[in-house]
Tab-separated table of C-alpha atoms and ligand atoms in Angstrom:
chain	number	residue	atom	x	y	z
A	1	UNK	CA	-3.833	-17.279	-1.370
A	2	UNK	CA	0.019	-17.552	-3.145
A	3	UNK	CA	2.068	-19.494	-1.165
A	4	UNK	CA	5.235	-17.434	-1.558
A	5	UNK	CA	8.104	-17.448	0.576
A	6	UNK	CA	9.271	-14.227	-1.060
A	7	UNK	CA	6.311	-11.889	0.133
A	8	UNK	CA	7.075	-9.356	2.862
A	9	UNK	CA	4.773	-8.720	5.281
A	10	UNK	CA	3.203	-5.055	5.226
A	11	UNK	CA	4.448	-4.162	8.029
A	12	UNK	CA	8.039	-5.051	6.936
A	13	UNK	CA	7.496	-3.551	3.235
A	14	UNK	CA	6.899	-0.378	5.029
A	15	UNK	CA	9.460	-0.450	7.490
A	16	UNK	CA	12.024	-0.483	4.539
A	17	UNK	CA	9.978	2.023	2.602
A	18	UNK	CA	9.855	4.200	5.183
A	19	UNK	CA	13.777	4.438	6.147
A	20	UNK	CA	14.022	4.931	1.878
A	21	UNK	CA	11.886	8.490	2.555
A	22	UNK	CA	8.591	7.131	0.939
A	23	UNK	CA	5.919	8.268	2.845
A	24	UNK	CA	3.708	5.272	4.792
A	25	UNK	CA	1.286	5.069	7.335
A	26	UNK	CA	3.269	3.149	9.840
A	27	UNK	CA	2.001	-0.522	10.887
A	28	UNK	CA	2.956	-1.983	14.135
A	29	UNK	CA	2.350	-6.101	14.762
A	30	UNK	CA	0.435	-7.921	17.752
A	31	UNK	CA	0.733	-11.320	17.824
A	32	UNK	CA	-1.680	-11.183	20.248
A	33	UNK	CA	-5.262	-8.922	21.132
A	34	UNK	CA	-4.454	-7.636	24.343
A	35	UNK	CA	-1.013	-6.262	21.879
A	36	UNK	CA	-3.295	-5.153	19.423
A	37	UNK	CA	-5.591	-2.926	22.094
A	38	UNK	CA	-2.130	-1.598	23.808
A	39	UNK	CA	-0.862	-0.477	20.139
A	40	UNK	CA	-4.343	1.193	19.269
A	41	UNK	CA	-4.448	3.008	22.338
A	42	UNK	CA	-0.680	4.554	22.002
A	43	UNK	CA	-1.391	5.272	18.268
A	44	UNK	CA	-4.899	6.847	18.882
A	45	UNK	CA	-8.356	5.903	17.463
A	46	UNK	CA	-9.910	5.163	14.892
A	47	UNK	CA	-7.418	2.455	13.740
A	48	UNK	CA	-7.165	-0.026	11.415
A	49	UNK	CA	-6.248	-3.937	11.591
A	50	UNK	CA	-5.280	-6.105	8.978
A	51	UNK	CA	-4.149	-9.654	8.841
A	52	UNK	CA	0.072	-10.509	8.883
A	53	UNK	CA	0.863	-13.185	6.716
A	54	UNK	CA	3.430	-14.423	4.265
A	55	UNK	CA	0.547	-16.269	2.576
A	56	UNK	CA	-1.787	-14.174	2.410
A	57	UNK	CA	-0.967	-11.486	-0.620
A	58	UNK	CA	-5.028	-10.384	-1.106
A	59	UNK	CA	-5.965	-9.206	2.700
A	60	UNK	CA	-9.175	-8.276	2.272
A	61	UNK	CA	-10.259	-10.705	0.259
A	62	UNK	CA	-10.232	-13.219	3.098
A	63	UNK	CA	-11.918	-10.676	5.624
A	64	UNK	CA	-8.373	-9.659	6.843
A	65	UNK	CA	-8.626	-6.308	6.819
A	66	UNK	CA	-11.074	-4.101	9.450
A	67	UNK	CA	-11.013	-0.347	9.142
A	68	UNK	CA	-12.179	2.655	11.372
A	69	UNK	CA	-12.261	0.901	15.046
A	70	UNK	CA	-13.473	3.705	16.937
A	71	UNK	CA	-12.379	1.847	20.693
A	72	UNK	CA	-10.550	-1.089	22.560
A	73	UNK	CA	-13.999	-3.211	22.181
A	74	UNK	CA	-14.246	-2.708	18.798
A	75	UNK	CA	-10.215	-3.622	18.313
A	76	UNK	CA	-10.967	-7.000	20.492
A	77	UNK	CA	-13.812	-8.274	18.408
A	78	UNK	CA	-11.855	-7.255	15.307
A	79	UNK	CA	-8.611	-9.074	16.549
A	80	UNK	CA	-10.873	-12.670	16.821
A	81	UNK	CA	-13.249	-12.109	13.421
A	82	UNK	CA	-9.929	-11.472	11.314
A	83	UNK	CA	-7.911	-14.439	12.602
A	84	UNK	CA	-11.104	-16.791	12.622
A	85	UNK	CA	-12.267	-15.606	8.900
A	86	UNK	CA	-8.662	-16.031	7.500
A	87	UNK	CA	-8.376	-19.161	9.153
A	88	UNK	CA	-11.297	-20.420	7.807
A	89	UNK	CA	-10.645	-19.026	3.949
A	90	UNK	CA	-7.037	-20.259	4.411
A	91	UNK	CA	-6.668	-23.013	6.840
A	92	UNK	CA	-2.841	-23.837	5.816
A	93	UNK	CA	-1.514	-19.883	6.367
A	94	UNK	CA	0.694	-19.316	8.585
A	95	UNK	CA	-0.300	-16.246	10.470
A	96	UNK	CA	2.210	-14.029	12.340
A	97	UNK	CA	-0.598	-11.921	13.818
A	98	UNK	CA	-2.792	-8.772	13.407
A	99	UNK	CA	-1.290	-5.602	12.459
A	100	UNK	CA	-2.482	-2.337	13.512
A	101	UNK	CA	-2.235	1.650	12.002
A	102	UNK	CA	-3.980	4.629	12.178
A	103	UNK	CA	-6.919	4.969	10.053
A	104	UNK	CA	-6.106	7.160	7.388
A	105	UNK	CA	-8.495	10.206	6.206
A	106	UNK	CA	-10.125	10.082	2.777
A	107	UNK	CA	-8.091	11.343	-0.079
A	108	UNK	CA	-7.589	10.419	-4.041
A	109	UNK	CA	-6.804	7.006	-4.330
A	110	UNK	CA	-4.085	6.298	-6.075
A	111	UNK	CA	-0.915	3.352	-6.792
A	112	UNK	CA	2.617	2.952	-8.095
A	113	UNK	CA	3.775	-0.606	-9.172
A	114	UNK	CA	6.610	-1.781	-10.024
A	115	UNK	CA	7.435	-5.229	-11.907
A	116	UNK	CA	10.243	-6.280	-14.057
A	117	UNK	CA	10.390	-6.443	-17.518
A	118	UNK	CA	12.769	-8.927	-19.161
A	119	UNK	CA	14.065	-6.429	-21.597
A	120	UNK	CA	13.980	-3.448	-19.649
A	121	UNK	CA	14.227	-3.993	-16.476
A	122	UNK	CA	12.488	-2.472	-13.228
A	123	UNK	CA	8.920	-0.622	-14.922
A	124	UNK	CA	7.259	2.089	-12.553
A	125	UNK	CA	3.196	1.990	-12.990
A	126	UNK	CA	1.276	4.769	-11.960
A	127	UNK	CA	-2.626	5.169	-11.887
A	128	UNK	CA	-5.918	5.963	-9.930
A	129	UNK	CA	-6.799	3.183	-7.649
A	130	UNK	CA	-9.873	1.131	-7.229
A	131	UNK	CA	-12.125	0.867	-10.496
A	132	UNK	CA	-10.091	3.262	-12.954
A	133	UNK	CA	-7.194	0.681	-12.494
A	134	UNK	CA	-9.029	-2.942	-12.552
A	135	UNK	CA	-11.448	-1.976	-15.385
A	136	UNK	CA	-10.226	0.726	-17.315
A	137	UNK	CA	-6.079	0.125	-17.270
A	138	UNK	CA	-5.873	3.739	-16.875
A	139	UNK	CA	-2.438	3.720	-16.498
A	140	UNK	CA	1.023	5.037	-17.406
A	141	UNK	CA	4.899	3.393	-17.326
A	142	UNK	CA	8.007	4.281	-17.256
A	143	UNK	CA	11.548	2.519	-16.877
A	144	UNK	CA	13.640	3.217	-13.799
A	145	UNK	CA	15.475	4.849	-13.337
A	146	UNK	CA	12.578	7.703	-13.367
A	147	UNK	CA	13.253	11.435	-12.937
A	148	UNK	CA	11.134	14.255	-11.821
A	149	UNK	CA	10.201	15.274	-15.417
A	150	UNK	CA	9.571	11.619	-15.820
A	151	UNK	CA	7.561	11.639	-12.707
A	152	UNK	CA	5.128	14.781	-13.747
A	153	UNK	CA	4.675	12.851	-17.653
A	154	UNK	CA	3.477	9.821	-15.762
A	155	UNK	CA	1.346	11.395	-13.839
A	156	UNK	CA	-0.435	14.399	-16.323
A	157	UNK	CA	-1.132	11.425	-19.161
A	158	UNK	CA	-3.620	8.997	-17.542
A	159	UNK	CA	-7.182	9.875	-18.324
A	160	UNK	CA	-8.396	9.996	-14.766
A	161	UNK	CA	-5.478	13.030	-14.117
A	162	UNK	CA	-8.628	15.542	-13.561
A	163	UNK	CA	-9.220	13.462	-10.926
A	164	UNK	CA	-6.499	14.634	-9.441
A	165	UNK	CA	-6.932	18.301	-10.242
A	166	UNK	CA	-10.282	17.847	-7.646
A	167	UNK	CA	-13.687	16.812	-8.206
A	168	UNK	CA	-17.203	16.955	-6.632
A	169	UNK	CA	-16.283	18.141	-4.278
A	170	UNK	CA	-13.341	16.474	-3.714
A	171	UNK	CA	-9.924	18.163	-2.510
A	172	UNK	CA	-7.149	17.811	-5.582
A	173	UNK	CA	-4.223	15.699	-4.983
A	174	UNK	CA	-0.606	17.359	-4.729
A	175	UNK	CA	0.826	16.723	-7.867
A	176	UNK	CA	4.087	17.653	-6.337
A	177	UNK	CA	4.195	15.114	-3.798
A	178	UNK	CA	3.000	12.366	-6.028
A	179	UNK	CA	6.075	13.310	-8.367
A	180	UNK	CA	8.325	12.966	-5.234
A	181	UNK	CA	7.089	9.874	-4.701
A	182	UNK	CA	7.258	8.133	-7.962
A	183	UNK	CA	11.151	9.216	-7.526
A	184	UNK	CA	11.736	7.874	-4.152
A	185	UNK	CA	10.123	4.930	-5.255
A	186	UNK	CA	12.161	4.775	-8.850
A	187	UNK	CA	15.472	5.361	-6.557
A	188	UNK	CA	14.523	2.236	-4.045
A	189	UNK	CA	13.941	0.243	-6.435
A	190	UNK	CA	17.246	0.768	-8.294
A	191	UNK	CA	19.406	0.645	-4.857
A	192	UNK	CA	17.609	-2.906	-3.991
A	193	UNK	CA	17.580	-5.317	-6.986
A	194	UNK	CA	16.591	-7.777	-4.904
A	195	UNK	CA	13.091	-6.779	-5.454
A	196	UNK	CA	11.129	-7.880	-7.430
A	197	UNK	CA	8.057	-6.304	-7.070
A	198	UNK	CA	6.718	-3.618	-5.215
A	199	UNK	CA	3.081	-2.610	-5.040
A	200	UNK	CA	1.778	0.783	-2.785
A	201	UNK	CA	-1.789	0.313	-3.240
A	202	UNK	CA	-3.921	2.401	-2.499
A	203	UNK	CA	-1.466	6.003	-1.839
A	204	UNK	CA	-4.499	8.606	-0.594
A	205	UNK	CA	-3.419	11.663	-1.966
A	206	UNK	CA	-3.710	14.698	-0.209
A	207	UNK	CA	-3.960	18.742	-1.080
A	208	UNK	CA	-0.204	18.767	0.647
A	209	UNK	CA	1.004	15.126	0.732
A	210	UNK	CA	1.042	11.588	-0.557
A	211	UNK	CA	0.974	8.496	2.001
A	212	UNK	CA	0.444	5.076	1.036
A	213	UNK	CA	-1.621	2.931	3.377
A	214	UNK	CA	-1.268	-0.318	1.952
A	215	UNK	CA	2.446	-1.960	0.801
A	216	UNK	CA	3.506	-5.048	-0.816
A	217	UNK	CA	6.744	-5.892	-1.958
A	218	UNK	CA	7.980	-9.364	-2.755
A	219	UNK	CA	11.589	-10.856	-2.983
A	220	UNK	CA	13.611	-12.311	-5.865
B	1	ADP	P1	-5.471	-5.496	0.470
B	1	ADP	O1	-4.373	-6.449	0.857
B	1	ADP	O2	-6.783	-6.175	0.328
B	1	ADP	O3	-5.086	-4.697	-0.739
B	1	ADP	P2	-5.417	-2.938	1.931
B	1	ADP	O4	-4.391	-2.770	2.978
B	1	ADP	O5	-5.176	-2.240	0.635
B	1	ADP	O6	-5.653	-4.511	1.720
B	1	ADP	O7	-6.801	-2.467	2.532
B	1	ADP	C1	-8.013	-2.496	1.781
B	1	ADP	C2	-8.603	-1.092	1.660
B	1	ADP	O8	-8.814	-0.544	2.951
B	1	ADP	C3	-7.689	-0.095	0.956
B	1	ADP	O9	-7.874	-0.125	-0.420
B	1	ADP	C4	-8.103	1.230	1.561
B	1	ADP	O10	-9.220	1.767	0.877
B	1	ADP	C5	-8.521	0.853	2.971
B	1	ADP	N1	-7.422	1.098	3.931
B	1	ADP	C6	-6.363	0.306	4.193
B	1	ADP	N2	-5.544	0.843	5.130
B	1	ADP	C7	-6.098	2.020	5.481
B	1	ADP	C8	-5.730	3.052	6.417
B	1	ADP	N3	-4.634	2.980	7.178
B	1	ADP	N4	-6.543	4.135	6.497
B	1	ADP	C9	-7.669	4.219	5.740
B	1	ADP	N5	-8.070	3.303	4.854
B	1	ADP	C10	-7.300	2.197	4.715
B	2	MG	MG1	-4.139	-2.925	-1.051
């Protein structure tokens, strides 16, 4: 756990992503379970929940974070086993509540970062997510503000980028879309210099779009 005032809840990180154009998969708070059931039902199963808290920046380290809940049972149990495991890893959080979204199909994992650099400025990271990123540092930078050509550079030099091109199997990635993003992203950061990091990760890439599940974006 970081104790910092300056982190914005996921759901809020994606409330102002999402009025910037970036694409999200929308999370709605319940502060309570019976909110958390209503919620899932108007959104549709399978959802996910995840723990809302300013001082909690790692979710799932702390079992905060329960994916694929098929039904209202399975959002109830869910509700109680995050709270009481978070609670337990972190008895001094304050904890706004549960939030819920849809659960998101597979796609290629990937995140953009951004962090600022005392001689440059706002950086934009790209790279694959899970593994290729934590082990490997398979990734690329470049300084906002980023353009499209920018954008496709980032993308095309990482090693993993046949990874995006599809794989086993796997469906390829829009390359387009990810471009788009890094943009959106690049022109956010530049209108709100009051941030002072921003962290979509993972974004599950698609054969047509690019939606980031997960959001963190913390305050000057
Ligand atoms: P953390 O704070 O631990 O980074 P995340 O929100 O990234 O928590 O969730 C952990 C993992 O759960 C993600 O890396 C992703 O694989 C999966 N996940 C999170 N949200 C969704 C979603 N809406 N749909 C599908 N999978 C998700
Ligand atoms: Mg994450």
């Amino acid at each position: 756990m970081v104790m910092s005032q300056n982190l914005l809840t996921e759901v809020e990180s994606k409330e102002l992503l999402k009025k910037a154009g970036i694409p999200v998969v929308e999370a709605k708070l319940a502060r309570s379970k019976k909110e958390a059931i209503a919620i899932s039902r108007e959104m549709g199963f399978p959802v996910v929940l995840k723990i809302s808290s300013t001082d909690v920046v790692h979710k799932s380290d702390s079992g905060g974070v329960k994916l694929g809940l098929a039904n209202a049972a399975q959002v109830g149990k869910s509700y109680s086993q995050i709270i009481s495991s978070v609670k337990q890893a972190y008895p001094e959080a304050r904890i706004d509540g549960v939030s819920v979204q849809t659960m998101a199909p597979p796609g290629v994992e990937v995140i953009v970062g951004m962090s600022k650099d005392a001689q440059f400025g706002p950086v934009l990271m790209f790279g694959l997510g899970g593994i290729l990123v934590e082990v490997l540092k398979d990734v690329s930078f470049r300084i906002v503000p980023v353009t499209e050509r920018d954008a496709r550079e980032m993308i095309k030099e990482i090693k993993g980028y046949p990874v995006l091109q599809g794989y086993r199997g796997q469906k390829p990635a829009s390359i387009p879309a990810l471009e788009q993003l890094i943009v959106k992203v690049s022109q956010f950061v530049e209108k709100n210099p009051q941030i002072k990091e921003l962290d979509l990760n993972p974004i599950f890439a698609y054969p047509d779009k690019a939606v980031a599940v997960d959001a963190r974006i913390i305050l000057e």
